[in-house]
Tab-separated table of C-alpha atoms in Angstrom:
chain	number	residue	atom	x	y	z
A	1	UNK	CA	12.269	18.830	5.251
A	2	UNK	CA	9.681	19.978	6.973
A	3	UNK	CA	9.286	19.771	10.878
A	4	UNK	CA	7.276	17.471	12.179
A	5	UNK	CA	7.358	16.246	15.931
A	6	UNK	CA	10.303	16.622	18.805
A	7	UNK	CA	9.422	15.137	21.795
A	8	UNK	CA	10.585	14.254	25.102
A	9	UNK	CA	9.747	11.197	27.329
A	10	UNK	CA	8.795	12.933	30.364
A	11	UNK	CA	7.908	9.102	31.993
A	12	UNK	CA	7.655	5.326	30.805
A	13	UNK	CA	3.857	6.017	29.174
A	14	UNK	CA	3.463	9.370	28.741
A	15	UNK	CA	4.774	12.360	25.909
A	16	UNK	CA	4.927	15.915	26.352
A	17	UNK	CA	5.119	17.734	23.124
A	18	UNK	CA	7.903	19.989	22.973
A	19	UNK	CA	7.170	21.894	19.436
A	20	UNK	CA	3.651	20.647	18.301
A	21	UNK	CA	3.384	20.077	14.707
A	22	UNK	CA	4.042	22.362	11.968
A	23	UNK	CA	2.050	21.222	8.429
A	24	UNK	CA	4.176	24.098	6.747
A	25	UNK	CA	0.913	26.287	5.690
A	26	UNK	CA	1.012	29.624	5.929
A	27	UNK	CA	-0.487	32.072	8.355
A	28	UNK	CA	-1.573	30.992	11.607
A	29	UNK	CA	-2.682	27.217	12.689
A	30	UNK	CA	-5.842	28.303	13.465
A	31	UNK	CA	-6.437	30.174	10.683
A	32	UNK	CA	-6.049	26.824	8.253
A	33	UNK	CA	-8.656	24.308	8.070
A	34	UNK	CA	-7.167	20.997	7.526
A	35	UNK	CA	-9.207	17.074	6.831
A	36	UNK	CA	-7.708	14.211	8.508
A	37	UNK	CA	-9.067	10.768	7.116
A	38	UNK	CA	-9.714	9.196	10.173
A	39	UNK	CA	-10.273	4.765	9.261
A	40	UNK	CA	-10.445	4.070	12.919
A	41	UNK	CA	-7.277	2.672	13.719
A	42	UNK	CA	-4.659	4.170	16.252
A	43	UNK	CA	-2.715	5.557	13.581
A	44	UNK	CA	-4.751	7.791	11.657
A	45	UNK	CA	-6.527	8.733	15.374
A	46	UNK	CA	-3.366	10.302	16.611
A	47	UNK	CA	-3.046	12.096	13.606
A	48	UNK	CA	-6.025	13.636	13.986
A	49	UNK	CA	-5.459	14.152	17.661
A	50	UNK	CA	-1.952	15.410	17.048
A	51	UNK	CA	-2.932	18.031	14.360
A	52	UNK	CA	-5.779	19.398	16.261
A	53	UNK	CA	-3.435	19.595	19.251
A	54	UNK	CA	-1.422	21.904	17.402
A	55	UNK	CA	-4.421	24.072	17.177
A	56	UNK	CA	-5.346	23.806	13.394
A	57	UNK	CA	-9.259	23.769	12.390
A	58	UNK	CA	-9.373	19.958	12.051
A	59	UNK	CA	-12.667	18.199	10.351
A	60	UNK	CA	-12.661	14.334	10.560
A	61	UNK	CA	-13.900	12.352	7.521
A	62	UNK	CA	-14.237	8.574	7.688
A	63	UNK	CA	-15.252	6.593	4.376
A	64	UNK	CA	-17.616	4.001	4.381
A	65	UNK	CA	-16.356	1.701	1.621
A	66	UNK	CA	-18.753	-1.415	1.630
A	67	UNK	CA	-22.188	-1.497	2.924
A	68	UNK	CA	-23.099	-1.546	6.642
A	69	UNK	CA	-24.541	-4.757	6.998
A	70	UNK	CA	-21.571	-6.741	6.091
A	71	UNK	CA	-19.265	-3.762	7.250
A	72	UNK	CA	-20.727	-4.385	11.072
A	73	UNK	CA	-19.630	-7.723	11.325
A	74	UNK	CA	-16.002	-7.023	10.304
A	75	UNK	CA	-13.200	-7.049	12.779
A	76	UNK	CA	-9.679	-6.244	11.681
A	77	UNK	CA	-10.003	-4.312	9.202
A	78	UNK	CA	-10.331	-0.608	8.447
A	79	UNK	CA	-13.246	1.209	7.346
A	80	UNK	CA	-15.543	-1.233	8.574
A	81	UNK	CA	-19.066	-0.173	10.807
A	82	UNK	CA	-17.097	-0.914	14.386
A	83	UNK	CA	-13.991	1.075	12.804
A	84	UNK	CA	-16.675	4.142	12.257
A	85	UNK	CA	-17.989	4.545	15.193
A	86	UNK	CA	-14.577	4.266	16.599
A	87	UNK	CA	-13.386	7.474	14.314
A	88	UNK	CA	-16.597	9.200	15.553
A	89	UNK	CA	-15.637	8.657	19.603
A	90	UNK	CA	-11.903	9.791	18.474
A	91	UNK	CA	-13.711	12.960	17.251
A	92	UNK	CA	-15.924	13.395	19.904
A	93	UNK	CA	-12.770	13.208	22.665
A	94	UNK	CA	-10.421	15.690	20.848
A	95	UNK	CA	-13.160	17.997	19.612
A	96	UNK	CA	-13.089	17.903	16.336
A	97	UNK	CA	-16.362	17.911	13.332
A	98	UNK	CA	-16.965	14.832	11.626
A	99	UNK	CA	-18.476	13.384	8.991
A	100	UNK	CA	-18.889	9.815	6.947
A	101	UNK	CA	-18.990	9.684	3.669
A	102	UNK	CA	-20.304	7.007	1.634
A	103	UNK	CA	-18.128	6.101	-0.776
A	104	UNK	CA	-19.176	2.703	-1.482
A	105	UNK	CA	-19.645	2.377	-5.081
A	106	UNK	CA	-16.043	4.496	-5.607
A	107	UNK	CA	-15.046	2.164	-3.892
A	108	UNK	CA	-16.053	-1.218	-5.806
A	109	UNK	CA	-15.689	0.303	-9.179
A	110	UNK	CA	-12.063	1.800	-8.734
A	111	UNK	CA	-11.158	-1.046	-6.656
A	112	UNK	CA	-12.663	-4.071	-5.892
A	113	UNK	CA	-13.552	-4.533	-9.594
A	114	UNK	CA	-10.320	-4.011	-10.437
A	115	UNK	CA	-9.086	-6.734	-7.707
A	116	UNK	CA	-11.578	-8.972	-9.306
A	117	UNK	CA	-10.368	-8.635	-13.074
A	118	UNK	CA	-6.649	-8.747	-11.893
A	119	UNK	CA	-6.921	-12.288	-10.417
A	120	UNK	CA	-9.066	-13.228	-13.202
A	121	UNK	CA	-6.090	-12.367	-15.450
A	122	UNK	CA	-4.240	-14.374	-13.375
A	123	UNK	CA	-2.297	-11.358	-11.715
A	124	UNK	CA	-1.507	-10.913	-8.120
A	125	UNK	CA	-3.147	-7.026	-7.470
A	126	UNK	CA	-2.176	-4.778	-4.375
A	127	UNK	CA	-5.644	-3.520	-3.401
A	128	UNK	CA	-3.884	-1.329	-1.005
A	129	UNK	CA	-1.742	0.620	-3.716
A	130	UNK	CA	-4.963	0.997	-5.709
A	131	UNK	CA	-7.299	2.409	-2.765
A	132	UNK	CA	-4.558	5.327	-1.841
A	133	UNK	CA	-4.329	6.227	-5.609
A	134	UNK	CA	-7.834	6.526	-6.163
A	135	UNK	CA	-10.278	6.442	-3.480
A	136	UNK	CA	-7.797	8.505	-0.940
A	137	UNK	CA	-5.279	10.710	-3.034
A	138	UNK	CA	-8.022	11.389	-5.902
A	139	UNK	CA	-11.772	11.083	-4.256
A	140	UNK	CA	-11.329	12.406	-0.717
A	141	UNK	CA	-8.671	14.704	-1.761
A	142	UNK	CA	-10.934	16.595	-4.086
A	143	UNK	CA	-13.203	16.571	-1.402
A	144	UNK	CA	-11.198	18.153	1.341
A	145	UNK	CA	-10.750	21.192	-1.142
A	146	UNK	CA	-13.954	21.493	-1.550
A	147	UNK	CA	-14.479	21.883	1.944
A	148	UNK	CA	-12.252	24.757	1.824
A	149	UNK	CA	-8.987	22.616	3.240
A	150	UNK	CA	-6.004	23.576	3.087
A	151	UNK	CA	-4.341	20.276	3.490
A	152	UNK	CA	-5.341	16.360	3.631
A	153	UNK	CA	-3.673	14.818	6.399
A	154	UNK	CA	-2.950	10.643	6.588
A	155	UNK	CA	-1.328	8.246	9.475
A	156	UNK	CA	0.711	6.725	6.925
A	157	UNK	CA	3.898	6.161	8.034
A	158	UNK	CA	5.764	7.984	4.890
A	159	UNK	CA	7.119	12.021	5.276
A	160	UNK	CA	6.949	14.992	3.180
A	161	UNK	CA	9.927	16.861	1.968
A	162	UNK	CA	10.615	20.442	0.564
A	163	UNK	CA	13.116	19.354	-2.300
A	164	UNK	CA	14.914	21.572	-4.210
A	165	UNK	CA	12.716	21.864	-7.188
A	166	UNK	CA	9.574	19.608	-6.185
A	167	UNK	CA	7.970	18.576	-3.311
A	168	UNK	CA	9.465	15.180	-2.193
A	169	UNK	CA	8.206	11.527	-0.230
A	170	UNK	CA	10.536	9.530	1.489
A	171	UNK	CA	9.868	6.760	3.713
A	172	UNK	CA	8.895	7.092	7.322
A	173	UNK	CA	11.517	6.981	10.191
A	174	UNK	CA	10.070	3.540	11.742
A	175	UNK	CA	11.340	0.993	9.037
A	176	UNK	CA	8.954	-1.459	10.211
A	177	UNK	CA	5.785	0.532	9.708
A	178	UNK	CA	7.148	2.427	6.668
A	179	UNK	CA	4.237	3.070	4.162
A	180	UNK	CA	6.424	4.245	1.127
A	181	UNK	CA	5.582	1.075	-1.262
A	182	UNK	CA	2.132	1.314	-1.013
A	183	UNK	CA	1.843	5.319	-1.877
A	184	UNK	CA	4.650	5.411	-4.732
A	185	UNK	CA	1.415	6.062	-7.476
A	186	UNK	CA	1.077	10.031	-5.324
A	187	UNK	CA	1.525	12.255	-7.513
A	188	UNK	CA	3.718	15.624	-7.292
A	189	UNK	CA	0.514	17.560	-6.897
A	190	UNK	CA	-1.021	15.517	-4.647
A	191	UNK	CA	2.174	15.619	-2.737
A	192	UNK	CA	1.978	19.265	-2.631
A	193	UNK	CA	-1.599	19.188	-0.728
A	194	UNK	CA	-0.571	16.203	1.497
A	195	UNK	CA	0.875	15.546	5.114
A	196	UNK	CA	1.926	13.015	7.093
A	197	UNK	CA	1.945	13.730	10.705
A	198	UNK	CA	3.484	10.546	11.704
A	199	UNK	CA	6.438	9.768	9.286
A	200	UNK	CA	8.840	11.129	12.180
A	201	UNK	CA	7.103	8.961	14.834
A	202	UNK	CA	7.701	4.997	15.280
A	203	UNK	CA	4.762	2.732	15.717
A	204	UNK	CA	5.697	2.235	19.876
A	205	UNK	CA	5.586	6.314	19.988
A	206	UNK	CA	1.983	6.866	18.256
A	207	UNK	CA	0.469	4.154	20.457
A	208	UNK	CA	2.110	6.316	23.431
A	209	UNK	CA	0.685	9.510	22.301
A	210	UNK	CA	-2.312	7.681	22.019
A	211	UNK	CA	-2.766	6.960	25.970
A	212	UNK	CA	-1.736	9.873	26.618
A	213	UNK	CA	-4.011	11.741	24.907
A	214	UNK	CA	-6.612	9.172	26.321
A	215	UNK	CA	-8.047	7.835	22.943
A	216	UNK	CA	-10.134	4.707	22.978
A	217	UNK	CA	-8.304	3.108	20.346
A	218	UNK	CA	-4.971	3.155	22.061
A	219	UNK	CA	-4.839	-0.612	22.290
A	220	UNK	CA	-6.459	-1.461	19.053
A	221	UNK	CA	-4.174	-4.084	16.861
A	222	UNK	CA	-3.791	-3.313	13.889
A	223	UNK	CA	-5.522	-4.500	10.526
A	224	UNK	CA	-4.212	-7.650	8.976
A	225	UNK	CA	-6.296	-8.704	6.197
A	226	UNK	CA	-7.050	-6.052	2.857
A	227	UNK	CA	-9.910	-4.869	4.349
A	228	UNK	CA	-12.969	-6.198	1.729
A	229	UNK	CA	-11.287	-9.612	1.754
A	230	UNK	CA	-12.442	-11.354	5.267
A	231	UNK	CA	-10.133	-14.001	6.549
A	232	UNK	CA	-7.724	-13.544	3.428
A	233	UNK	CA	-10.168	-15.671	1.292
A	234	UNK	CA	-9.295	-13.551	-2.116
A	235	UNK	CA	-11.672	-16.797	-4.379
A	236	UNK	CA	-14.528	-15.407	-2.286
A	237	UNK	CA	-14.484	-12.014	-3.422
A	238	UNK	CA	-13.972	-13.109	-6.695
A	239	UNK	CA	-16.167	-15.689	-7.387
A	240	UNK	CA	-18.427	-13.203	-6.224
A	241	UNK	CA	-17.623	-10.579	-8.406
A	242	UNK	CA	-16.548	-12.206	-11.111
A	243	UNK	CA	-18.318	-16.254	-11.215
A	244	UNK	CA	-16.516	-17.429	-14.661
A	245	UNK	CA	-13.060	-16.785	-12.750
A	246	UNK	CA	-13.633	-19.561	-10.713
A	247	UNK	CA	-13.317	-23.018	-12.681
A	248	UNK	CA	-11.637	-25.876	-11.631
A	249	UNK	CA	-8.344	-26.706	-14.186
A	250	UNK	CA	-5.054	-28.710	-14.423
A	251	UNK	CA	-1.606	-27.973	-12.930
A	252	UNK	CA	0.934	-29.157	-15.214
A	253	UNK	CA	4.431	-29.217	-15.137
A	254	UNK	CA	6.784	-27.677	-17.383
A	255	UNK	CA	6.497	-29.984	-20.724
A	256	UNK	CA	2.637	-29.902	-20.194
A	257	UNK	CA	2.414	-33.258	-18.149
A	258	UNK	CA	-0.846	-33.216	-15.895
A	259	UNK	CA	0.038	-33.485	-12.543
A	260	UNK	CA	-2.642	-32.401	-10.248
A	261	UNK	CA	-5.877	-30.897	-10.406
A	262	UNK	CA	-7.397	-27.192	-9.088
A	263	UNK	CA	-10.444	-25.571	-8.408
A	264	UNK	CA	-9.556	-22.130	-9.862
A	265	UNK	CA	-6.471	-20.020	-10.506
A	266	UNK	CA	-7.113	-17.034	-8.667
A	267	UNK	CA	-5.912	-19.341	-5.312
A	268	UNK	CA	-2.427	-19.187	-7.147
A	269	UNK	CA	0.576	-16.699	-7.689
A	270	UNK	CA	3.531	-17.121	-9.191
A	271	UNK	CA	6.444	-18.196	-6.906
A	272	UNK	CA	3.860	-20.264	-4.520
A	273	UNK	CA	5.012	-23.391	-2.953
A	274	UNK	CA	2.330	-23.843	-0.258
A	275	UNK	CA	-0.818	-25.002	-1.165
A	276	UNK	CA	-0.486	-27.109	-4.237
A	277	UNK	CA	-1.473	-30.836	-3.289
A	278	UNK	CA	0.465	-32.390	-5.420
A	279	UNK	CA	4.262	-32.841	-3.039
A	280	UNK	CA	7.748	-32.483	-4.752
A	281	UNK	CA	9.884	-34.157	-7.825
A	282	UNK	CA	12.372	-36.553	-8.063
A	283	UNK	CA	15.715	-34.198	-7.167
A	284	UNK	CA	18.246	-34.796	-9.505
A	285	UNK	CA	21.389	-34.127	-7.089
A	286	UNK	CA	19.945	-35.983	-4.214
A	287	UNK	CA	18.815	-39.968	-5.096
A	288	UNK	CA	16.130	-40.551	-2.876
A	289	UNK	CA	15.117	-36.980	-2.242
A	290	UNK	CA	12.494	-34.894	-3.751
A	291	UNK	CA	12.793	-30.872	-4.796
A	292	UNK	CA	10.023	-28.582	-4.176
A	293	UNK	CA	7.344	-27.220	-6.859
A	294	UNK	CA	6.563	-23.856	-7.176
A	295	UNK	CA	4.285	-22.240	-9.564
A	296	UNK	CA	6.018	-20.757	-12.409
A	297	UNK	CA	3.066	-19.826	-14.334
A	298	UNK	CA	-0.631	-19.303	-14.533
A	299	UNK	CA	-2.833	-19.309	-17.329
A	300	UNK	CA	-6.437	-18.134	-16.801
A	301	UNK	CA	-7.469	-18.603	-20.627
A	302	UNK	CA	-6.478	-22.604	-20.682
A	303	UNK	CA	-7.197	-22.538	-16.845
A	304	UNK	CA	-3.689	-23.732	-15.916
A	305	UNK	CA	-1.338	-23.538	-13.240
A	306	UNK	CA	2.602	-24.327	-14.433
A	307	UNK	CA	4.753	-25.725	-11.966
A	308	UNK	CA	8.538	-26.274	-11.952
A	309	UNK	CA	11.710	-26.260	-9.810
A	310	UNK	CA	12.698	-22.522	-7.708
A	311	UNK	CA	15.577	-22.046	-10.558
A	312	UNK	CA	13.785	-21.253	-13.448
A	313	UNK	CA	11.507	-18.559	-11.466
A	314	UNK	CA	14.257	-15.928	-11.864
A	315	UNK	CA	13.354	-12.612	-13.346
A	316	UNK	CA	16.158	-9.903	-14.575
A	317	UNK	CA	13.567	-8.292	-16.822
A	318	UNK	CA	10.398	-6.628	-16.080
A	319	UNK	CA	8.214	-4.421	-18.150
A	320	UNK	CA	6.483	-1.928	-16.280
A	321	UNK	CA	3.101	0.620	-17.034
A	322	UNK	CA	1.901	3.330	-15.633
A	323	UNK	CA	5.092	4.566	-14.069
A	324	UNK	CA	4.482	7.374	-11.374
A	325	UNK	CA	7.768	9.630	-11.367
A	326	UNK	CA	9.176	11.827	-9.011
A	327	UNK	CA	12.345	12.479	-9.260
A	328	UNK	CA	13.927	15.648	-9.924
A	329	UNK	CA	14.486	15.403	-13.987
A	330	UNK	CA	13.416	12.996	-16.599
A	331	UNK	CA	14.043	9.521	-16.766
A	332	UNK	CA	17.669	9.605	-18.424
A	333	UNK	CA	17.825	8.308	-22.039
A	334	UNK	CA	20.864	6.198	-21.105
A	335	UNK	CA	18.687	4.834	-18.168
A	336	UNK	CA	18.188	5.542	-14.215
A	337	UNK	CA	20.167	3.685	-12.030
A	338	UNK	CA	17.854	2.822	-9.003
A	339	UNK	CA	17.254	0.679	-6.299
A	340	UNK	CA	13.913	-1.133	-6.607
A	341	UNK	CA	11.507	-3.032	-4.378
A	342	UNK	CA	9.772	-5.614	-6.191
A	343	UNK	CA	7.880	-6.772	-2.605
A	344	UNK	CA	6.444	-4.455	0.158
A	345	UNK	CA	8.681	-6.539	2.629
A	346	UNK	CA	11.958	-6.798	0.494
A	347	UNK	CA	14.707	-4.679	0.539
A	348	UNK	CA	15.363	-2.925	-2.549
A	349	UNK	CA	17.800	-4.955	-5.401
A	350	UNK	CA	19.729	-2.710	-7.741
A	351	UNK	CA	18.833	-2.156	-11.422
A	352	UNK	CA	18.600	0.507	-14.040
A	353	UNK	CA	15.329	1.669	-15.226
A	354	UNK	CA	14.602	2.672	-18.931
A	355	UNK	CA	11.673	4.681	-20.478
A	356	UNK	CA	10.017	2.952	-23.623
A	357	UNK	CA	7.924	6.174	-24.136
A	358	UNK	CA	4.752	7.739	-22.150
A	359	UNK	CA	4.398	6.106	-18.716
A	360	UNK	CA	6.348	2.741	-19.941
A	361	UNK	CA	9.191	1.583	-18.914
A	362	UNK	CA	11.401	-1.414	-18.563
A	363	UNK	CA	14.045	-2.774	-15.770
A	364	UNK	CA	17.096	-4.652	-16.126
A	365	UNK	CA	17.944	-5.877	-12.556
A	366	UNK	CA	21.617	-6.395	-11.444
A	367	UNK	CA	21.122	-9.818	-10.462
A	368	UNK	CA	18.304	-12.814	-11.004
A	369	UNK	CA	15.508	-11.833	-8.248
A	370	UNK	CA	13.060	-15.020	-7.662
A	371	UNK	CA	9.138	-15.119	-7.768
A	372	UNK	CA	8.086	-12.145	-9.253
A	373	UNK	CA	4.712	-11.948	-10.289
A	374	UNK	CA	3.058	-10.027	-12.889
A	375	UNK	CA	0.381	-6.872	-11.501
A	376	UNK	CA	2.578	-6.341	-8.133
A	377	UNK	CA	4.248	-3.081	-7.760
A	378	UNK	CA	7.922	-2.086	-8.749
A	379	UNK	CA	8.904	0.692	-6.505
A	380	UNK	CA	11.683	2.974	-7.061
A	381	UNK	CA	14.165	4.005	-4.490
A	382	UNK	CA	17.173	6.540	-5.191
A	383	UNK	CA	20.652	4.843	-4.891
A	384	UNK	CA	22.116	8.066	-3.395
A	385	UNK	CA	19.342	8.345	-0.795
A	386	UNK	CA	17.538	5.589	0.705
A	387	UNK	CA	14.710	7.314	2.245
A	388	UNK	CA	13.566	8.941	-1.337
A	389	UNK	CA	10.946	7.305	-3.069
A	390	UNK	CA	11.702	8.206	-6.906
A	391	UNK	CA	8.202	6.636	-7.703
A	392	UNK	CA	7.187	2.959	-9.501
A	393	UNK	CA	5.394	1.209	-11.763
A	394	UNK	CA	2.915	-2.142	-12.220
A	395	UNK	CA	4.874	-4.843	-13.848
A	396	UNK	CA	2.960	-6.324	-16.529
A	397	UNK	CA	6.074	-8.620	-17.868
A	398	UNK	CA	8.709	-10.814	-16.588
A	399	UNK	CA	11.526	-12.604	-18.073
A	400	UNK	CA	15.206	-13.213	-17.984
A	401	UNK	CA	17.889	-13.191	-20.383
């Protein structure tokens, strides 16, 4: 694996950096030119910070993903107007070149368009996932070797390992900040031109190099919400972007009974219990009581939200597309036994994943696993190594048998 940090508390606040980074390019650090994306949060600051510390030729890029107008007036959230000029006074303290780039209308096309027609399908999308694999890993990468880089360096909290016949992620040291679920669609080549200068650092430590570095952004909280959506108000966006999304409907229950009414289904997932307006049912082992309703379906075509009792959300089998692999062979014909997380903040279940031919695949889980939901990730974890992320897919199927 290849070094990253050691370090040494010399007192309560400050570091002093024993052995300063090594990206693992060759020749001298001065000699390499290296891009740090630079949002304008702590994290991706002290990157920056870090990797010009260790005296490489460091040029700052920060993308401007949605115009500035509305990007001014967001707090929270990366890549907004505050966030730039934040990245810019980051720059301007360590030393370093850089540069905005507008990326706005990669942005909406390979993203927020895609958000839009997910929830219209009545999926649940991970904007997140879909902004590293295209905007970051594809866009800004191509750019940074254009600009004669020799690396693209990222605050995500994932690391970079020299395997023994490919180049290897595995999930950062903090397990609280770990990154790995949202960047299991990076590719083995992209992986090759990637680093990650804090996947050996936990969240308490970068805020500490931070202050003592003196960076305005030492204190800055990180952002909450996915960062085009303000307040967590997905309808907005998509009502926006897509107006025939948003029509009010019917929320049945199982044998097609009307129950309730709603005013569009992209404010539903499957395995919600919050937010219906419509209270429990009868429970059948409790006289007197009443069980919860979750939604077990959602139909955008008939504009209908199914709900039904917790039991009969359990999924054992999930179809999945677009599988990203990285392990060190093909999938096995007899199938890959793997552990898999189905939720960023799950831990991985067991199951055995099969290939149905191109980047297609399906997953028989070891046991029933409750509220999955159809365009979320399936990330793949190996069962002989925790920290290796073997890749993932986007489920596009559920069922049980």
């Amino acid at each position: 694996m290849a070094a990253l940090l050691k370090i040494e508390i010399k007192c309560e606040k400050f570091f002093v950096m024993e052995e300063k980074i090594d990206l693992g390019l060759p020749g001298a650090n001065w000699e390499n030119r290296v891009v740090v994306a630079m949002s304008g949060g702590v994290d991706s600051s002290v990157a920056a910070a870090l990797v010009a510390e260790a005296g490489y030729e460091v040029v700052g890029i920060t993308l401007q993903l949605y115009d500035h107008g509305s990007a001014i007036q967001r707090k929270g959230a990366c890549c907004a107007g505050a966030d730039i000029h934040d990245a810019r006074l980051v720059a301007e303290k360590i030393g370093i070149p850089h540069y905005v780039l507008d990326y706005e209308s990669k942005f909406k096309e390979s993203v927020m368009e895609e958000f839009a027609d997910s929830y219209a399908r009545g999926e649940t999308p991970i904007p997140c996932i879909r902004c590293n694999q295209t905007v970051k890993f594809r866009d800004l990468l191509q750019t940074a070797k254009q600009l004669g880089a020799k690396a693209l360096c990222t605050g995500h909290y994932v690391q970079r390992a020299i395997g023994r016949s490919t180049v290897e992620l595995r999930k950062g040291i903090d397990q609280k900040k770990d990154q790995s679920y949202f960047l299991f669609a990076t590719t083995s080549d992209q992986l090759e031109y990637l680093r990650f200068p804090l996947g050996g650092l936990t969240k308490d430590e970068t805020r500490q190099h931070a202050n003592r570095i003196g960076l305005n952004v030492a204190d800055k909280p990180d952002s909450q919400d996915i960062c085009f959506v303000p307040n967590g108000k997905y309808a907005d966006i998509v009502s926006r972007l897509r107006p025939d999304a948003i029509e009010p409907g019917e929320i049945v229950d199982m044998d097609g009974s009307v129950i309730g009414k709603h005013d569009g289904v992209v404010n539903f997932t499957v395995g919600q219990r919050k937010g219906l307006g419509i209270g429990g049912r009868s429970s059948l082992a409790e006289p007197g009581a009443t069980d919860p309703l979750y939604v077990v379906d959602v139909n955008p075509a008939e504009r209908r939200v199914v709900v039904g009792p917790r039991s009969v959300l359990g999924r054992n089998l999930l179809k999945v597309s677009e599988i990203n692999w990285l392990g060190d062979k093909p999938i096995s014909g007899s199938g890959e036994k793997l552990m898999i997380k189905l939720r960023s903040t799950q831990q991985p279940i067991s199951g055995t994943l099969f290939s149905e031919g191109g980047d297609n695949g399906k997953i028989v889980l070891d046991e029933l696993e409750f509220g999955v939901a159809i365009g979320q990730a399936a990330v793949f974890y190996s069962q002989e190594d925790a920290t290796r992320v073997l890749g993932g897919g986007w489920m596009t199927e559920t069922s049980s048998y």
